[in-house]
Structure formats: structure tokens, C-alpha cells
Amino acid sequence: MNNPRIFSAAAITAVMIMFSPSMHAAEHIINAEARVFKPLVIYVQAGDTVQWTNMTSHNAVSYIVPDGATGFGEKGQLPGGSFSATMGKEGIYGYVCEPHIGFGMVGVIVVGNATQEMKDAALKKADETLQGPFLRLKGALNKVEVK
């Protein structure tokens, strides 16, 4: 590598790879236990992957999603075993286990640093879109700690 241009290009590529968001992405585990998700609220960064385990009789379907974000899980479908989702957009995601919503099996994923504005938007969306036992998701949203 005597050519300085080739060396510079290689060095820039190496630095870009080192600081690529996917290189620093983490994986987080949520366990479905009987009729609860543990942890109830999880804090992650954009690009991180969340994996749900022990999902043989459970599902995890997002019902509260930040504007412009894509939800996860399939309504009415049990994934069996485990499944995962990569969290792409900052915001607050509220999800439920549909077969066990009557027991209050809900959870929240906070992507990025939670603000009061984000929390208020999620609670407003819950008021406007959720009904019946799905309103139990508001209790979990209220547990989000803002910074």
C-alpha cells in the first residue's frame, strides 16, 4: 500500500465501519412469564434489537407506535418460541399480548431518551385509539421515566 490514496480510502472505510450504528447495536431480551412481560418497560437505542422469549402461548403486538414508525408483531398470530424486532425510530412503543390482555399483559419499549413530550404523545394516542382491556397499556406507559 504505497499509494497514499488507497491507504486513505482504506482508513476512511475502516473508521466508517467502526462508527457504524449497526456495529454498536445491542440486543435486549424480554421474557414472557405466565401473564407478564419482564421487564415491563425497557430502554433501548435506535438500531437495537429486542427479542421476546418464551412466546409459545403469547404474542407481542404493538398498538402504540411513534408517528412514522413501523409496528411489530402480527395481530392474532402466535410466533411460537421467540421473535425479534429491530427498533428503528426513536419514541415510545406500547405492545400487548393479545391472548392475555385481560390479565394486563402489556409492555413498553422506549427507543432513545424519553421526553415528556414523547410520553404525552403516547398517552394521547392510547386515549384516542385503545378500548376495553387494551387501555391497560396506559398503566405501563405511565411508568416510563422521562429524562
PDB file of C-alpha atoms in Angstrom:
ATOM      1  CA  MET A   1       0.000   0.000   0.000  1.00  0.00           C
ATOM      2  CA  ASN A   2       2.455   2.593  -1.147  1.00  0.00           C
ATOM      3  CA  ASN A   3      -0.263   4.615  -2.851  1.00  0.00           C
ATOM      4  CA  PRO A   4      -1.487   7.279  -0.350  1.00  0.00           C
ATOM      5  CA  ARG A   5      -4.937   7.446  -1.975  1.00  0.00           C
ATOM      6  CA  ILE A   6      -5.576   3.732  -1.478  1.00  0.00           C
ATOM      7  CA  PHE A   7      -4.333   3.957   2.103  1.00  0.00           C
ATOM      8  CA  SER A   8      -6.581   6.982   2.797  1.00  0.00           C
ATOM      9  CA  ALA A   9      -9.619   5.250   1.313  1.00  0.00           C
ATOM     10  CA  ALA A  10      -8.947   2.130   3.378  1.00  0.00           C
ATOM     11  CA  ALA A  11      -8.522   4.188   6.546  1.00  0.00           C
ATOM     12  CA  ILE A  12     -11.757   6.118   5.950  1.00  0.00           C
ATOM     13  CA  THR A  13     -13.648   2.885   5.274  1.00  0.00           C
ATOM     14  CA  ALA A  14     -12.300   1.341   8.482  1.00  0.00           C
ATOM     15  CA  VAL A  15     -13.340   4.373  10.538  1.00  0.00           C
ATOM     16  CA  MET A  16     -16.831   4.361   8.965  1.00  0.00           C
ATOM     17  CA  ILE A  17     -17.262   0.694   9.832  1.00  0.00           C
ATOM     18  CA  MET A  18     -16.049   1.268  13.408  1.00  0.00           C
ATOM     19  CA  PHE A  19     -18.568   4.048  13.978  1.00  0.00           C
ATOM     20  CA  SER A  20     -21.445   2.499  12.074  1.00  0.00           C
ATOM     21  CA  PRO A  21     -24.625   2.336  14.218  1.00  0.00           C
ATOM     22  CA  SER A  22     -25.064  -1.362  13.450  1.00  0.00           C
ATOM     23  CA  MET A  23     -21.655  -2.085  14.956  1.00  0.00           C
ATOM     24  CA  HIS A  24     -22.820  -0.679  18.285  1.00  0.00           C
ATOM     25  CA  ALA A  25     -26.352  -2.067  18.250  1.00  0.00           C
ATOM     26  CA  ALA A  26     -27.298  -4.127  21.267  1.00  0.00           C
ATOM     27  CA  GLU A  27     -29.741  -6.969  21.770  1.00  0.00           C
ATOM     28  CA  HIS A  28     -32.259  -6.835  24.609  1.00  0.00           C
ATOM     29  CA  ILE A  29     -34.350  -9.725  25.927  1.00  0.00           C
ATOM     30  CA  ILE A  30     -37.961  -9.562  27.093  1.00  0.00           C
ATOM     31  CA  ASN A  31     -39.265 -12.744  28.660  1.00  0.00           C
ATOM     32  CA  ALA A  32     -42.933 -13.698  28.583  1.00  0.00           C
ATOM     33  CA  GLU A  33     -43.681 -15.169  32.005  1.00  0.00           C
ATOM     34  CA  ALA A  34     -47.155 -16.573  32.706  1.00  0.00           C
ATOM     35  CA  ARG A  35     -49.126 -13.335  32.256  1.00  0.00           C
ATOM     36  CA  VAL A  36     -46.443 -10.617  32.339  1.00  0.00           C
ATOM     37  CA  PHE A  37     -43.581  -9.359  30.224  1.00  0.00           C
ATOM     38  CA  LYS A  38     -40.305  -8.904  32.099  1.00  0.00           C
ATOM     39  CA  PRO A  39     -39.153  -6.222  32.085  1.00  0.00           C
ATOM     40  CA  LEU A  40     -42.377  -4.217  31.800  1.00  0.00           C
ATOM     41  CA  VAL A  41     -40.536  -1.158  30.443  1.00  0.00           C
ATOM     42  CA  ILE A  42     -37.264  -1.449  28.545  1.00  0.00           C
ATOM     43  CA  TYR A  43     -34.987   1.355  27.341  1.00  0.00           C
ATOM     44  CA  VAL A  44     -33.033   0.821  24.108  1.00  0.00           C
ATOM     45  CA  GLN A  45     -31.355   2.840  21.369  1.00  0.00           C
ATOM     46  CA  ALA A  46     -32.332   3.127  17.708  1.00  0.00           C
ATOM     47  CA  GLY A  47     -30.870   0.177  15.824  1.00  0.00           C
ATOM     48  CA  ASP A  48     -31.015  -2.142  18.840  1.00  0.00           C
ATOM     49  CA  THR A  49     -32.813  -5.458  18.572  1.00  0.00           C
ATOM     50  CA  VAL A  50     -35.437  -6.588  21.068  1.00  0.00           C
ATOM     51  CA  GLN A  51     -36.046 -10.313  21.370  1.00  0.00           C
ATOM     52  CA  TRP A  52     -39.095 -11.823  23.061  1.00  0.00           C
ATOM     53  CA  THR A  53     -38.595 -15.295  24.502  1.00  0.00           C
ATOM     54  CA  ASN A  54     -40.974 -17.975  25.810  1.00  0.00           C
ATOM     55  CA  MET A  55     -43.623 -16.986  23.288  1.00  0.00           C
ATOM     56  CA  THR A  56     -45.302 -20.367  22.723  1.00  0.00           C
ATOM     57  CA  SER A  57     -48.678 -19.154  24.045  1.00  0.00           C
ATOM     58  CA  HIS A  58     -48.055 -15.408  23.750  1.00  0.00           C
ATOM     59  CA  ASN A  59     -47.653 -12.727  21.150  1.00  0.00           C
ATOM     60  CA  ALA A  60     -46.343  -9.160  21.331  1.00  0.00           C
ATOM     61  CA  VAL A  61     -48.172  -6.762  19.056  1.00  0.00           C
ATOM     62  CA  SER A  62     -47.510  -3.025  19.014  1.00  0.00           C
ATOM     63  CA  TYR A  63     -50.602  -0.883  19.498  1.00  0.00           C
ATOM     64  CA  ILE A  64     -48.866   2.419  20.289  1.00  0.00           C
ATOM     65  CA  VAL A  65     -46.173   3.435  17.807  1.00  0.00           C
ATOM     66  CA  PRO A  66     -44.462   6.808  17.253  1.00  0.00           C
ATOM     67  CA  ASP A  67     -45.653   8.735  14.211  1.00  0.00           C
ATOM     68  CA  GLY A  68     -43.851   7.485  11.113  1.00  0.00           C
ATOM     69  CA  ALA A  69     -42.614   4.291  12.803  1.00  0.00           C
ATOM     70  CA  THR A  70     -43.355   0.708  11.849  1.00  0.00           C
ATOM     71  CA  GLY A  71     -45.001  -1.544  14.399  1.00  0.00           C
ATOM     72  CA  PHE A  72     -44.090  -5.133  15.186  1.00  0.00           C
ATOM     73  CA  GLY A  73     -45.894  -8.411  15.766  1.00  0.00           C
ATOM     74  CA  GLU A  74     -48.852  -9.803  13.868  1.00  0.00           C
ATOM     75  CA  LYS A  75     -52.339  -9.393  15.264  1.00  0.00           C
ATOM     76  CA  GLY A  76     -53.892 -12.751  16.047  1.00  0.00           C
ATOM     77  CA  GLN A  77     -50.674 -14.699  15.423  1.00  0.00           C
ATOM     78  CA  LEU A  78     -48.542 -16.585  17.950  1.00  0.00           C
ATOM     79  CA  PRO A  79     -44.881 -16.546  16.895  1.00  0.00           C
ATOM     80  CA  GLY A  80     -44.001 -19.701  18.850  1.00  0.00           C
ATOM     81  CA  GLY A  81     -40.720 -19.828  20.778  1.00  0.00           C
ATOM     82  CA  SER A  82     -39.248 -16.383  20.217  1.00  0.00           C
ATOM     83  CA  PHE A  83     -39.144 -13.499  17.768  1.00  0.00           C
ATOM     84  CA  SER A  84     -37.320 -10.212  17.480  1.00  0.00           C
ATOM     85  CA  ALA A  85     -37.699  -6.699  16.112  1.00  0.00           C
ATOM     86  CA  THR A  86     -35.106  -4.050  15.361  1.00  0.00           C
ATOM     87  CA  MET A  87     -36.149  -0.695  16.735  1.00  0.00           C
ATOM     88  CA  GLY A  88     -35.553   1.866  14.012  1.00  0.00           C
ATOM     89  CA  LYS A  89     -37.228   5.093  15.133  1.00  0.00           C
ATOM     90  CA  GLU A  90     -36.958   6.901  18.449  1.00  0.00           C
ATOM     91  CA  GLY A  91     -40.102   7.080  20.504  1.00  0.00           C
ATOM     92  CA  ILE A  92     -42.329   5.050  22.791  1.00  0.00           C
ATOM     93  CA  TYR A  93     -43.824   1.747  21.636  1.00  0.00           C
ATOM     94  CA  GLY A  94     -46.614   0.131  23.631  1.00  0.00           C
ATOM     95  CA  TYR A  95     -47.430  -3.503  22.992  1.00  0.00           C
ATOM     96  CA  VAL A  96     -49.721  -6.215  24.323  1.00  0.00           C
ATOM     97  CA  CYS A  97     -50.061  -9.967  24.451  1.00  0.00           C
ATOM     98  CA  GLU A  98     -53.449 -10.352  22.807  1.00  0.00           C
ATOM     99  CA  PRO A  99     -54.315 -13.746  24.351  1.00  0.00           C
ATOM    100  CA  HIS A 100     -53.583 -12.369  27.843  1.00  0.00           C
ATOM    101  CA  ILE A 101     -54.626  -8.721  27.597  1.00  0.00           C
ATOM    102  CA  GLY A 102     -57.468  -9.479  30.017  1.00  0.00           C
ATOM    103  CA  PHE A 103     -54.793 -10.160  32.636  1.00  0.00           C
ATOM    104  CA  GLY A 104     -52.999  -6.917  31.790  1.00  0.00           C
ATOM    105  CA  MET A 105     -50.080  -8.475  29.883  1.00  0.00           C
ATOM    106  CA  VAL A 106     -48.594  -5.335  28.333  1.00  0.00           C
ATOM    107  CA  GLY A 107     -45.161  -3.807  27.834  1.00  0.00           C
ATOM    108  CA  VAL A 108     -43.364  -0.680  26.686  1.00  0.00           C
ATOM    109  CA  ILE A 109     -40.182  -0.119  24.698  1.00  0.00           C
ATOM    110  CA  VAL A 110     -38.586   3.315  24.872  1.00  0.00           C
ATOM    111  CA  VAL A 111     -36.226   3.962  21.976  1.00  0.00           C
ATOM    112  CA  GLY A 112     -33.819   6.807  22.671  1.00  0.00           C
ATOM    113  CA  ASN A 113     -34.138   9.250  25.553  1.00  0.00           C
ATOM    114  CA  ALA A 114     -37.725   9.538  26.725  1.00  0.00           C
ATOM    115  CA  THR A 115     -39.058  13.074  26.912  1.00  0.00           C
ATOM    116  CA  GLN A 116     -42.250  14.311  28.489  1.00  0.00           C
ATOM    117  CA  GLU A 117     -43.456  15.219  25.001  1.00  0.00           C
ATOM    118  CA  MET A 118     -42.933  11.612  23.816  1.00  0.00           C
ATOM    119  CA  LYS A 119     -44.730  10.232  26.851  1.00  0.00           C
ATOM    120  CA  ASP A 120     -47.640  12.663  26.453  1.00  0.00           C
ATOM    121  CA  ALA A 121     -47.961  11.741  22.751  1.00  0.00           C
ATOM    122  CA  ALA A 122     -48.060   8.011  23.572  1.00  0.00           C
ATOM    123  CA  LEU A 123     -50.689   8.535  26.288  1.00  0.00           C
ATOM    124  CA  LYS A 124     -52.783  10.701  23.955  1.00  0.00           C
ATOM    125  CA  LYS A 125     -52.603   8.053  21.240  1.00  0.00           C
ATOM    126  CA  ALA A 126     -53.675   5.430  23.810  1.00  0.00           C
ATOM    127  CA  ASP A 127     -56.690   7.566  24.813  1.00  0.00           C
ATOM    128  CA  GLU A 128     -57.686   8.039  21.186  1.00  0.00           C
ATOM    129  CA  THR A 129     -57.186   4.507  19.853  1.00  0.00           C
ATOM    130  CA  LEU A 130     -57.440   1.908  22.618  1.00  0.00           C
ATOM    131  CA  GLN A 131     -60.608   0.437  24.075  1.00  0.00           C
ATOM    132  CA  GLY A 132     -61.607  -2.023  26.765  1.00  0.00           C
ATOM    133  CA  PRO A 133     -58.807  -4.093  28.279  1.00  0.00           C
ATOM    134  CA  PHE A 134     -56.285  -2.580  25.834  1.00  0.00           C
ATOM    135  CA  LEU A 135     -56.466   0.601  27.916  1.00  0.00           C
ATOM    136  CA  ARG A 136     -54.343  -1.286  30.476  1.00  0.00           C
ATOM    137  CA  LEU A 137     -51.433  -0.275  28.316  1.00  0.00           C
ATOM    138  CA  LYS A 138     -51.785   3.245  29.770  1.00  0.00           C
ATOM    139  CA  GLY A 139     -50.628   1.936  33.161  1.00  0.00           C
ATOM    140  CA  ALA A 140     -47.364   0.746  31.633  1.00  0.00           C
ATOM    141  CA  LEU A 141     -46.940   3.986  29.665  1.00  0.00           C
ATOM    142  CA  ASN A 142     -47.286   5.916  32.921  1.00  0.00           C
ATOM    143  CA  LYS A 143     -44.260   4.020  34.278  1.00  0.00           C
ATOM    144  CA  VAL A 144     -41.949   5.440  31.583  1.00  0.00           C
ATOM    145  CA  GLU A 145     -39.270   7.577  33.209  1.00  0.00           C
ATOM    146  CA  VAL A 146     -38.524  10.798  31.361  1.00  0.00           C
ATOM    147  CA  LYS A 147     -35.125  12.462  31.430  1.00  0.00           C
TER     148      LYS A 147
END
